[in-house]
Structure formats: structure tokens, C-alpha cells
């Protein structure tokens, strides 16, 4: 009996020491170097690529800026690492980057076998097909025998193979590793079809020599929940990245924007007060300043602002909110309570 008790105590101590050994290691490393190293796409207009002045812009870029604002109170404390689809997970596993914000689809295999944790989805997408309008194709069911430009090592490649196989159609994949080169290859006419997430197709079309020459077919053949990812091992860092995305969603639900956030500090709503750090507690729980959510919204904006600025209907991508609307408006964007 006595021996059993000793063994239990030892087991508990070992578990506690194992947790302490990992807790905060990635967060500590980020704080020590003074910036967040974010892996991004680098070639997807609207999500992650530099503009003509070399300034990084996009929905994923803004997600990274929000993480920096939460940790440092300064959205500019960030550096970007452009990564191909094949490089992205290795860069995260090896510690080259602190967080991956690169339109990566959360899947069971990636979550369980790559040593990664995905956090809250920051864009709900689905895979589609784009073709030159001159081909006269109206449906993906007419693509048998087509040459298809696709990225290797992606869910996109697997989905396309499954789609053509299940519909008993032949296809000839043209595999290109870099996203930007993939689009150029398609626009140069080396393949009949470009397949990718529908948002990426819209982004590629927006940068085409003549966007009106191309049409995105109506079929969406997959679910692509795109989310930031971190390494296994530091739950505190994961919580911070997760609740950074959730804070942008919650702010939109509260009606808090980058323009009115200072005025909202005077709100009598306890939920808003708690969210913005007027009532303390959330910051301490995450190991951050109590103004962490305020800093995100003030410097980056709520989710709706970020969406509309980068990919919304008034941008050259012209994407409707759809699944990415708040749950109160028929979409899937939903945050747990901030308390």
C-alpha cells in the first residue's frame, strides 16, 4: 500500500516536471528575440505576398501581425519567412519559424503525425478549378483528359486525384512547387486547368494579365479549413495563437473595430470590459498584458475588417463572406466566451 502511494506520487511529479520542462519554451524564445517569425506563403495575393513597395499584405499576414500585437503590444514586431508547400511544415518542426500562417488545411494526418497543433480556422475554403474562358468549359465534369497545374505534397493534389478517379476521368498533372510559378505556368498556357483552394484561384486570377479571360468553375470538391499551426510542446504559445484568432472574431461580434476600440473602453458591458482588459484576468491567464486584445483590434482590426481589407468584395478578389461570416450571420466564425 505504502509502495503504491510512493509510485503514484513519483508518477505525478514526473508528469508535472515534464509539463514544466515544456511550458512556455516557444513563447520564451519569441520574447527573447523580440519578434515573431511567421511562415507565410509569399505568393498568394490576398493572403500572403509583398506589395509593389515590398510591404507584406494579406489575411494570413494580418493574422501574424495580430499575434505580434498580442505578445509585444506592437504589430510590427514580426518577420516573415516565405515558404513553399513542401517547406512549410519542416520549417515549423525545425524551429525555423514560430508559427505557420500559410493557408494550410487542418487534417487528421497533419495534426497527429507531424507534431503540429492547428488552432482556430482563420479562413474556410474549398478546392476548385479555373480554366481559360476560351475553352468554353462550364463544369469540372467536362475536364476529362485535361492537363492540370497543381502543387505537389498538398491536399489539393490528393483531392484532384480523388475527384478525377471517382468521376472516371483521366487527367495529366503538371506539378509545380512554387505557388507563384504555378499560376505563371497556367497563364502561359502550359496546362488547361489550375486547381487550388477557391480563394487562391481568385487571388491568382486577380494578378492575371487579363483576369476576364479566366473563369472559376462552380464545383467545390473539398473542405479546406485553413488555420495557423504551431509545434507540439508549448500549450501556452498555442493558447496565445489560438485566442489571437478568436479575439478578432469576438471583436467583430461585439462590434469593436480599429476605429471605435478606444470609445469601447468606456462600455458598461462587462463582457466588453473583460475582453478589452478594463476588467483584468484574461491577460494574466494567457501570460500577456491585459491590453493584448485591445492591441490586436487597435493595430490590426477585427476579423471582418481584416477579411474585407484583403479579400473582400471591394478588393480585386471580390470574395463574399459566405462560410467566413459570423455565426450570427449564417457563417461558421464563432468564438468561445472570453472569461
Tab-separated table of C-alpha atoms in Angstrom:
chain	number	residue	atom	x	y	z
A	1	UNK	CA	0.000	0.000	0.000
A	2	UNK	CA	2.755	2.347	1.018
A	3	UNK	CA	4.758	1.427	-2.090
A	4	UNK	CA	1.737	2.130	-4.284
A	5	UNK	CA	1.350	5.594	-2.804
A	6	UNK	CA	5.017	6.329	-3.402
A	7	UNK	CA	4.718	5.204	-7.010
A	8	UNK	CA	1.687	7.434	-7.535
A	9	UNK	CA	3.498	10.452	-6.070
A	10	UNK	CA	6.545	9.776	-8.248
A	11	UNK	CA	4.365	9.455	-11.353
A	12	UNK	CA	2.616	12.753	-10.589
A	13	UNK	CA	5.929	14.518	-10.014
A	14	UNK	CA	7.314	13.163	-13.288
A	15	UNK	CA	4.251	14.389	-15.183
A	16	UNK	CA	4.494	17.801	-13.512
A	17	UNK	CA	8.191	18.109	-14.281
A	18	UNK	CA	7.611	17.072	-17.899
A	19	UNK	CA	4.963	19.777	-18.250
A	20	UNK	CA	7.163	22.410	-16.648
A	21	UNK	CA	10.026	21.494	-18.953
A	22	UNK	CA	7.889	22.329	-21.994
A	23	UNK	CA	5.655	25.107	-20.696
A	24	UNK	CA	6.378	28.434	-22.336
A	25	UNK	CA	9.518	27.364	-24.219
A	26	UNK	CA	8.376	28.717	-27.595
A	27	UNK	CA	6.831	31.821	-26.044
A	28	UNK	CA	10.042	32.459	-24.097
A	29	UNK	CA	12.087	32.125	-27.282
A	30	UNK	CA	9.818	34.583	-29.093
A	31	UNK	CA	10.060	37.117	-26.261
A	32	UNK	CA	13.828	36.725	-26.043
A	33	UNK	CA	14.453	37.549	-29.701
A	34	UNK	CA	11.869	40.353	-29.677
A	35	UNK	CA	9.775	39.382	-32.682
A	36	UNK	CA	7.576	36.604	-34.063
A	37	UNK	CA	8.952	34.624	-37.011
A	38	UNK	CA	5.943	33.802	-39.166
A	39	UNK	CA	5.926	31.339	-42.059
A	40	UNK	CA	3.782	32.667	-44.901
A	41	UNK	CA	3.020	31.732	-48.482
A	42	UNK	CA	4.760	34.593	-50.221
A	43	UNK	CA	2.898	34.224	-53.493
A	44	UNK	CA	-0.848	34.267	-52.813
A	45	UNK	CA	-2.437	37.641	-53.442
A	46	UNK	CA	-4.864	38.498	-50.649
A	47	UNK	CA	-3.310	36.093	-48.147
A	48	UNK	CA	0.452	36.474	-48.116
A	49	UNK	CA	2.741	38.341	-50.503
A	50	UNK	CA	4.607	41.658	-50.627
A	51	UNK	CA	3.014	44.573	-52.490
A	52	UNK	CA	4.816	46.690	-55.088
A	53	UNK	CA	6.602	48.555	-52.269
A	54	UNK	CA	7.744	45.351	-50.578
A	55	UNK	CA	5.214	45.608	-47.730
A	56	UNK	CA	3.771	42.233	-46.740
A	57	UNK	CA	-0.014	42.130	-47.048
A	58	UNK	CA	-2.777	39.565	-46.758
A	59	UNK	CA	-5.188	37.850	-44.412
A	60	UNK	CA	-2.518	35.432	-43.151
A	61	UNK	CA	-0.024	38.275	-42.833
A	62	UNK	CA	-2.525	40.188	-40.683
A	63	UNK	CA	-3.018	37.093	-38.537
A	64	UNK	CA	0.721	37.110	-37.885
A	65	UNK	CA	0.646	40.837	-37.114
A	66	UNK	CA	-2.168	40.211	-34.634
A	67	UNK	CA	-0.030	37.602	-32.830
A	68	UNK	CA	2.813	40.127	-32.573
A	69	UNK	CA	0.396	42.752	-31.237
A	70	UNK	CA	-0.855	40.311	-28.595
A	71	UNK	CA	2.630	39.348	-27.423
A	72	UNK	CA	4.538	42.626	-27.753
A	73	UNK	CA	1.797	45.257	-27.981
A	74	UNK	CA	3.334	46.078	-31.363
A	75	UNK	CA	2.153	44.503	-34.625
A	76	UNK	CA	5.413	45.433	-36.329
A	77	UNK	CA	7.453	43.048	-34.153
A	78	UNK	CA	7.359	40.375	-36.833
A	79	UNK	CA	9.495	38.818	-39.543
A	80	UNK	CA	8.248	36.757	-42.451
A	81	UNK	CA	9.618	33.576	-43.963
A	82	UNK	CA	8.108	32.764	-47.384
A	83	UNK	CA	7.679	29.006	-47.702
A	84	UNK	CA	6.607	26.603	-50.407
A	85	UNK	CA	4.017	23.929	-49.680
A	86	UNK	CA	6.782	21.363	-49.282
A	87	UNK	CA	8.888	23.540	-46.974
A	88	UNK	CA	6.189	24.826	-44.622
A	89	UNK	CA	5.804	22.013	-42.075
A	90	UNK	CA	9.513	21.227	-41.904
A	91	UNK	CA	10.221	24.894	-41.188
A	92	UNK	CA	7.820	24.765	-38.245
A	93	UNK	CA	9.080	21.407	-36.945
A	94	UNK	CA	12.707	22.535	-37.085
A	95	UNK	CA	12.099	25.813	-35.244
A	96	UNK	CA	12.920	27.985	-38.247
A	97	UNK	CA	9.570	29.713	-37.679
A	98	UNK	CA	7.444	30.210	-34.552
A	99	UNK	CA	4.058	29.916	-36.208
A	100	UNK	CA	2.786	28.955	-39.647
A	101	UNK	CA	0.193	31.297	-41.170
A	102	UNK	CA	0.182	29.957	-44.694
A	103	UNK	CA	-3.289	28.829	-45.815
A	104	UNK	CA	-2.624	25.309	-44.523
A	105	UNK	CA	-5.524	22.863	-44.291
A	106	UNK	CA	-6.093	21.202	-40.945
A	107	UNK	CA	-6.257	17.431	-41.384
A	108	UNK	CA	-6.111	14.450	-39.040
A	109	UNK	CA	-2.837	13.178	-40.503
A	110	UNK	CA	-1.061	16.507	-40.213
A	111	UNK	CA	-2.304	17.063	-36.685
A	112	UNK	CA	-1.317	13.604	-35.421
A	113	UNK	CA	1.791	12.681	-37.391
A	114	UNK	CA	3.670	15.928	-37.995
A	115	UNK	CA	3.994	17.107	-34.396
A	116	UNK	CA	1.783	20.119	-35.043
A	117	UNK	CA	-1.224	21.753	-33.443
A	118	UNK	CA	-3.595	23.702	-35.635
A	119	UNK	CA	-5.585	26.456	-33.942
A	120	UNK	CA	-8.863	28.162	-34.808
A	121	UNK	CA	-9.622	28.348	-38.520
A	122	UNK	CA	-8.956	31.806	-39.968
A	123	UNK	CA	-10.450	31.001	-43.391
A	124	UNK	CA	-12.931	28.331	-44.504
A	125	UNK	CA	-12.119	27.360	-48.067
A	126	UNK	CA	-12.730	24.619	-50.624
A	127	UNK	CA	-10.893	23.394	-53.696
A	128	UNK	CA	-11.994	24.480	-57.153
A	129	UNK	CA	-10.874	24.643	-60.789
A	130	UNK	CA	-10.052	27.600	-63.030
A	131	UNK	CA	-9.892	27.402	-66.831
A	132	UNK	CA	-9.399	29.827	-69.711
A	133	UNK	CA	-12.784	31.167	-70.751
A	134	UNK	CA	-11.968	30.459	-74.400
A	135	UNK	CA	-12.169	26.697	-73.735
A	136	UNK	CA	-15.915	27.043	-73.242
A	137	UNK	CA	-15.904	24.655	-70.262
A	138	UNK	CA	-18.855	25.136	-67.898
A	139	UNK	CA	-18.335	22.293	-65.426
A	140	UNK	CA	-15.481	20.310	-63.887
A	141	UNK	CA	-17.245	17.196	-65.190
A	142	UNK	CA	-16.057	18.271	-68.679
A	143	UNK	CA	-12.345	18.118	-67.770
A	144	UNK	CA	-11.540	14.507	-68.690
A	145	UNK	CA	-8.132	14.307	-70.370
A	146	UNK	CA	-7.140	17.822	-69.268
A	147	UNK	CA	-3.658	18.846	-68.150
A	148	UNK	CA	-3.926	20.253	-64.617
A	149	UNK	CA	-1.419	22.524	-62.872
A	150	UNK	CA	-1.164	21.551	-59.199
A	151	UNK	CA	1.153	21.968	-56.201
A	152	UNK	CA	2.892	18.766	-55.014
A	153	UNK	CA	2.557	17.418	-51.483
A	154	UNK	CA	-0.722	19.174	-50.792
A	155	UNK	CA	-4.265	18.166	-50.009
A	156	UNK	CA	-5.008	19.835	-53.346
A	157	UNK	CA	-3.059	17.219	-55.282
A	158	UNK	CA	-4.737	14.367	-53.402
A	159	UNK	CA	-8.218	15.883	-53.774
A	160	UNK	CA	-7.758	16.318	-57.532
A	161	UNK	CA	-6.616	12.703	-57.934
A	162	UNK	CA	-9.618	11.515	-55.912
A	163	UNK	CA	-12.023	13.698	-57.903
A	164	UNK	CA	-10.877	12.525	-61.323
A	165	UNK	CA	-10.741	8.911	-60.187
A	166	UNK	CA	-14.201	8.949	-58.601
A	167	UNK	CA	-15.683	10.523	-61.738
A	168	UNK	CA	-13.842	8.042	-64.005
A	169	UNK	CA	-11.987	10.809	-65.816
A	170	UNK	CA	-8.353	10.903	-66.964
A	171	UNK	CA	-6.073	13.807	-66.082
A	172	UNK	CA	-2.445	14.767	-66.564
A	173	UNK	CA	-0.993	16.582	-63.532
A	174	UNK	CA	1.613	19.265	-64.205
A	175	UNK	CA	3.382	19.553	-60.862
A	176	UNK	CA	4.919	22.932	-59.949
A	177	UNK	CA	6.393	23.509	-56.482
A	178	UNK	CA	6.055	27.292	-56.011
A	179	UNK	CA	2.628	28.945	-55.883
A	180	UNK	CA	3.669	31.968	-57.949
A	181	UNK	CA	5.273	29.761	-60.622
A	182	UNK	CA	2.171	27.570	-60.654
A	183	UNK	CA	-0.033	30.489	-61.695
A	184	UNK	CA	2.511	31.715	-64.253
A	185	UNK	CA	2.643	28.251	-65.790
A	186	UNK	CA	-1.124	28.182	-66.111
A	187	UNK	CA	-1.366	31.685	-67.567
A	188	UNK	CA	1.401	30.759	-70.049
A	189	UNK	CA	-0.871	28.019	-71.354
A	190	UNK	CA	1.206	25.018	-70.273
A	191	UNK	CA	-1.868	23.403	-68.715
A	192	UNK	CA	-5.608	23.553	-69.346
A	193	UNK	CA	-6.653	23.834	-65.723
A	194	UNK	CA	-5.391	25.368	-62.500
A	195	UNK	CA	-6.684	23.695	-59.347
A	196	UNK	CA	-6.269	25.031	-55.823
A	197	UNK	CA	-8.321	26.458	-52.977
A	198	UNK	CA	-11.019	28.718	-54.410
A	199	UNK	CA	-9.548	31.732	-52.594
A	200	UNK	CA	-6.150	31.101	-54.192
A	201	UNK	CA	-7.764	30.786	-57.599
A	202	UNK	CA	-9.421	34.172	-57.055
A	203	UNK	CA	-6.088	35.607	-55.942
A	204	UNK	CA	-4.275	34.181	-58.962
A	205	UNK	CA	-6.938	35.458	-61.346
A	206	UNK	CA	-6.656	38.940	-59.829
A	207	UNK	CA	-2.982	39.010	-60.835
A	208	UNK	CA	-3.507	37.552	-64.327
A	209	UNK	CA	-2.535	39.596	-67.403
A	210	UNK	CA	-6.244	39.777	-68.247
A	211	UNK	CA	-8.417	38.425	-65.384
A	212	UNK	CA	-11.566	38.428	-67.529
A	213	UNK	CA	-10.055	35.716	-69.721
A	214	UNK	CA	-10.447	33.128	-66.956
A	215	UNK	CA	-13.400	31.522	-65.205
A	216	UNK	CA	-13.624	29.600	-61.921
A	217	UNK	CA	-15.895	26.579	-62.369
A	218	UNK	CA	-18.824	26.119	-59.956
A	219	UNK	CA	-17.750	22.810	-58.383
A	220	UNK	CA	-16.110	22.891	-54.937
A	221	UNK	CA	-14.680	19.418	-54.367
A	222	UNK	CA	-13.351	19.534	-50.811
A	223	UNK	CA	-13.463	21.092	-47.360
A	224	UNK	CA	-10.364	23.185	-46.676
A	225	UNK	CA	-10.378	24.630	-43.152
A	226	UNK	CA	-7.271	26.835	-43.235
A	227	UNK	CA	-5.659	27.576	-39.891
A	228	UNK	CA	-2.400	28.725	-38.304
A	229	UNK	CA	-0.273	25.983	-36.763
A	230	UNK	CA	2.338	25.706	-34.006
A	231	UNK	CA	4.646	22.921	-32.846
A	232	UNK	CA	3.629	20.429	-30.194
A	233	UNK	CA	5.088	21.086	-26.783
A	234	UNK	CA	4.139	24.594	-25.668
A	235	UNK	CA	0.480	24.848	-24.744
A	236	UNK	CA	0.829	28.449	-23.618
A	237	UNK	CA	2.103	29.511	-27.033
A	238	UNK	CA	-0.676	27.525	-28.692
A	239	UNK	CA	-3.278	29.231	-26.468
A	240	UNK	CA	-1.947	32.668	-27.405
A	241	UNK	CA	-2.035	31.963	-31.150
A	242	UNK	CA	-5.465	30.352	-30.844
A	243	UNK	CA	-7.041	33.176	-28.843
A	244	UNK	CA	-5.467	35.788	-31.077
A	245	UNK	CA	-7.561	34.483	-33.977
A	246	UNK	CA	-10.579	34.152	-31.691
A	247	UNK	CA	-10.140	37.714	-30.410
A	248	UNK	CA	-10.543	39.101	-33.939
A	249	UNK	CA	-13.735	37.069	-34.352
A	250	UNK	CA	-15.086	38.069	-30.933
A	251	UNK	CA	-14.335	41.743	-31.593
A	252	UNK	CA	-16.438	41.674	-34.743
A	253	UNK	CA	-19.281	40.069	-32.811
A	254	UNK	CA	-19.051	42.821	-30.173
A	255	UNK	CA	-18.962	45.471	-32.910
A	256	UNK	CA	-15.499	46.570	-31.815
A	257	UNK	CA	-13.363	47.919	-34.658
A	258	UNK	CA	-9.974	49.543	-35.005
A	259	UNK	CA	-11.825	52.851	-35.301
A	260	UNK	CA	-14.053	52.628	-32.212
A	261	UNK	CA	-11.965	50.472	-29.867
A	262	UNK	CA	-10.914	53.465	-27.730
A	263	UNK	CA	-14.527	54.516	-27.303
A	264	UNK	CA	-15.496	50.923	-26.463
A	265	UNK	CA	-13.145	51.036	-23.478
A	266	UNK	CA	-15.896	53.104	-21.822
A	267	UNK	CA	-18.549	50.444	-22.466
A	268	UNK	CA	-20.652	49.411	-19.475
A	269	UNK	CA	-20.909	45.849	-20.848
A	270	UNK	CA	-18.855	43.587	-18.535
A	271	UNK	CA	-18.115	41.271	-21.456
A	272	UNK	CA	-16.599	44.101	-23.481
A	273	UNK	CA	-14.732	45.398	-20.424
A	274	UNK	CA	-13.286	41.959	-19.759
A	275	UNK	CA	-12.396	41.483	-23.436
A	276	UNK	CA	-10.538	44.787	-23.666
A	277	UNK	CA	-8.751	44.381	-20.334
A	278	UNK	CA	-10.668	47.060	-18.426
A	279	UNK	CA	-11.609	44.193	-16.109
A	280	UNK	CA	-8.401	42.236	-15.575
A	281	UNK	CA	-7.942	38.480	-15.816
A	282	UNK	CA	-7.764	37.335	-19.451
A	283	UNK	CA	-4.297	38.749	-19.989
A	284	UNK	CA	-2.950	37.103	-16.840
A	285	UNK	CA	-4.495	33.781	-17.890
A	286	UNK	CA	-2.560	33.876	-21.166
A	287	UNK	CA	0.596	35.314	-19.640
A	288	UNK	CA	0.150	38.555	-21.567
A	289	UNK	CA	-0.551	42.200	-20.858
A	290	UNK	CA	-4.228	42.830	-20.052
A	291	UNK	CA	-4.438	45.056	-23.171
A	292	UNK	CA	-3.484	42.206	-25.520
A	293	UNK	CA	-6.875	42.063	-27.260
A	294	UNK	CA	-7.128	45.867	-27.366
A	295	UNK	CA	-3.737	45.986	-29.090
A	296	UNK	CA	-4.843	43.454	-31.706
A	297	UNK	CA	-8.001	45.337	-32.605
A	298	UNK	CA	-6.424	48.787	-32.440
A	299	UNK	CA	-3.488	47.881	-34.691
A	300	UNK	CA	-4.862	45.148	-36.957
A	301	UNK	CA	-8.664	45.239	-36.693
A	302	UNK	CA	-11.425	42.723	-36.116
A	303	UNK	CA	-11.916	39.697	-38.374
A	304	UNK	CA	-14.416	41.475	-40.607
A	305	UNK	CA	-12.021	44.373	-41.169
A	306	UNK	CA	-9.164	42.000	-41.967
A	307	UNK	CA	-11.330	39.983	-44.354
A	308	UNK	CA	-12.699	42.981	-46.228
A	309	UNK	CA	-9.308	44.698	-46.447
A	310	UNK	CA	-7.570	41.708	-48.008
A	311	UNK	CA	-10.046	39.547	-49.899
A	312	UNK	CA	-13.499	41.137	-49.525
A	313	UNK	CA	-15.991	42.184	-52.154
A	314	UNK	CA	-14.391	45.618	-52.656
A	315	UNK	CA	-10.950	44.148	-53.375
A	316	UNK	CA	-9.817	42.759	-56.711
A	317	UNK	CA	-10.559	39.254	-55.353
A	318	UNK	CA	-14.179	40.183	-54.633
A	319	UNK	CA	-14.871	37.253	-52.271
A	320	UNK	CA	-18.164	37.184	-50.356
A	321	UNK	CA	-18.068	36.305	-46.648
A	322	UNK	CA	-20.027	33.035	-47.094
A	323	UNK	CA	-18.800	30.448	-44.574
A	324	UNK	CA	-16.431	33.079	-43.191
A	325	UNK	CA	-19.262	35.248	-41.905
A	326	UNK	CA	-20.008	35.330	-38.192
A	327	UNK	CA	-22.236	32.536	-36.922
A	328	UNK	CA	-24.837	35.213	-36.175
A	329	UNK	CA	-24.932	35.963	-39.913
A	330	UNK	CA	-25.103	32.372	-41.132
A	331	UNK	CA	-21.366	31.654	-41.257
A	332	UNK	CA	-19.016	29.469	-39.224
A	333	UNK	CA	-16.977	32.108	-37.400
A	334	UNK	CA	-17.634	31.539	-33.708
A	335	UNK	CA	-15.667	32.250	-30.563
A	336	UNK	CA	-15.977	30.744	-27.077
A	337	UNK	CA	-16.606	33.213	-24.238
A	338	UNK	CA	-13.731	35.441	-23.170
A	339	UNK	CA	-13.996	34.878	-19.438
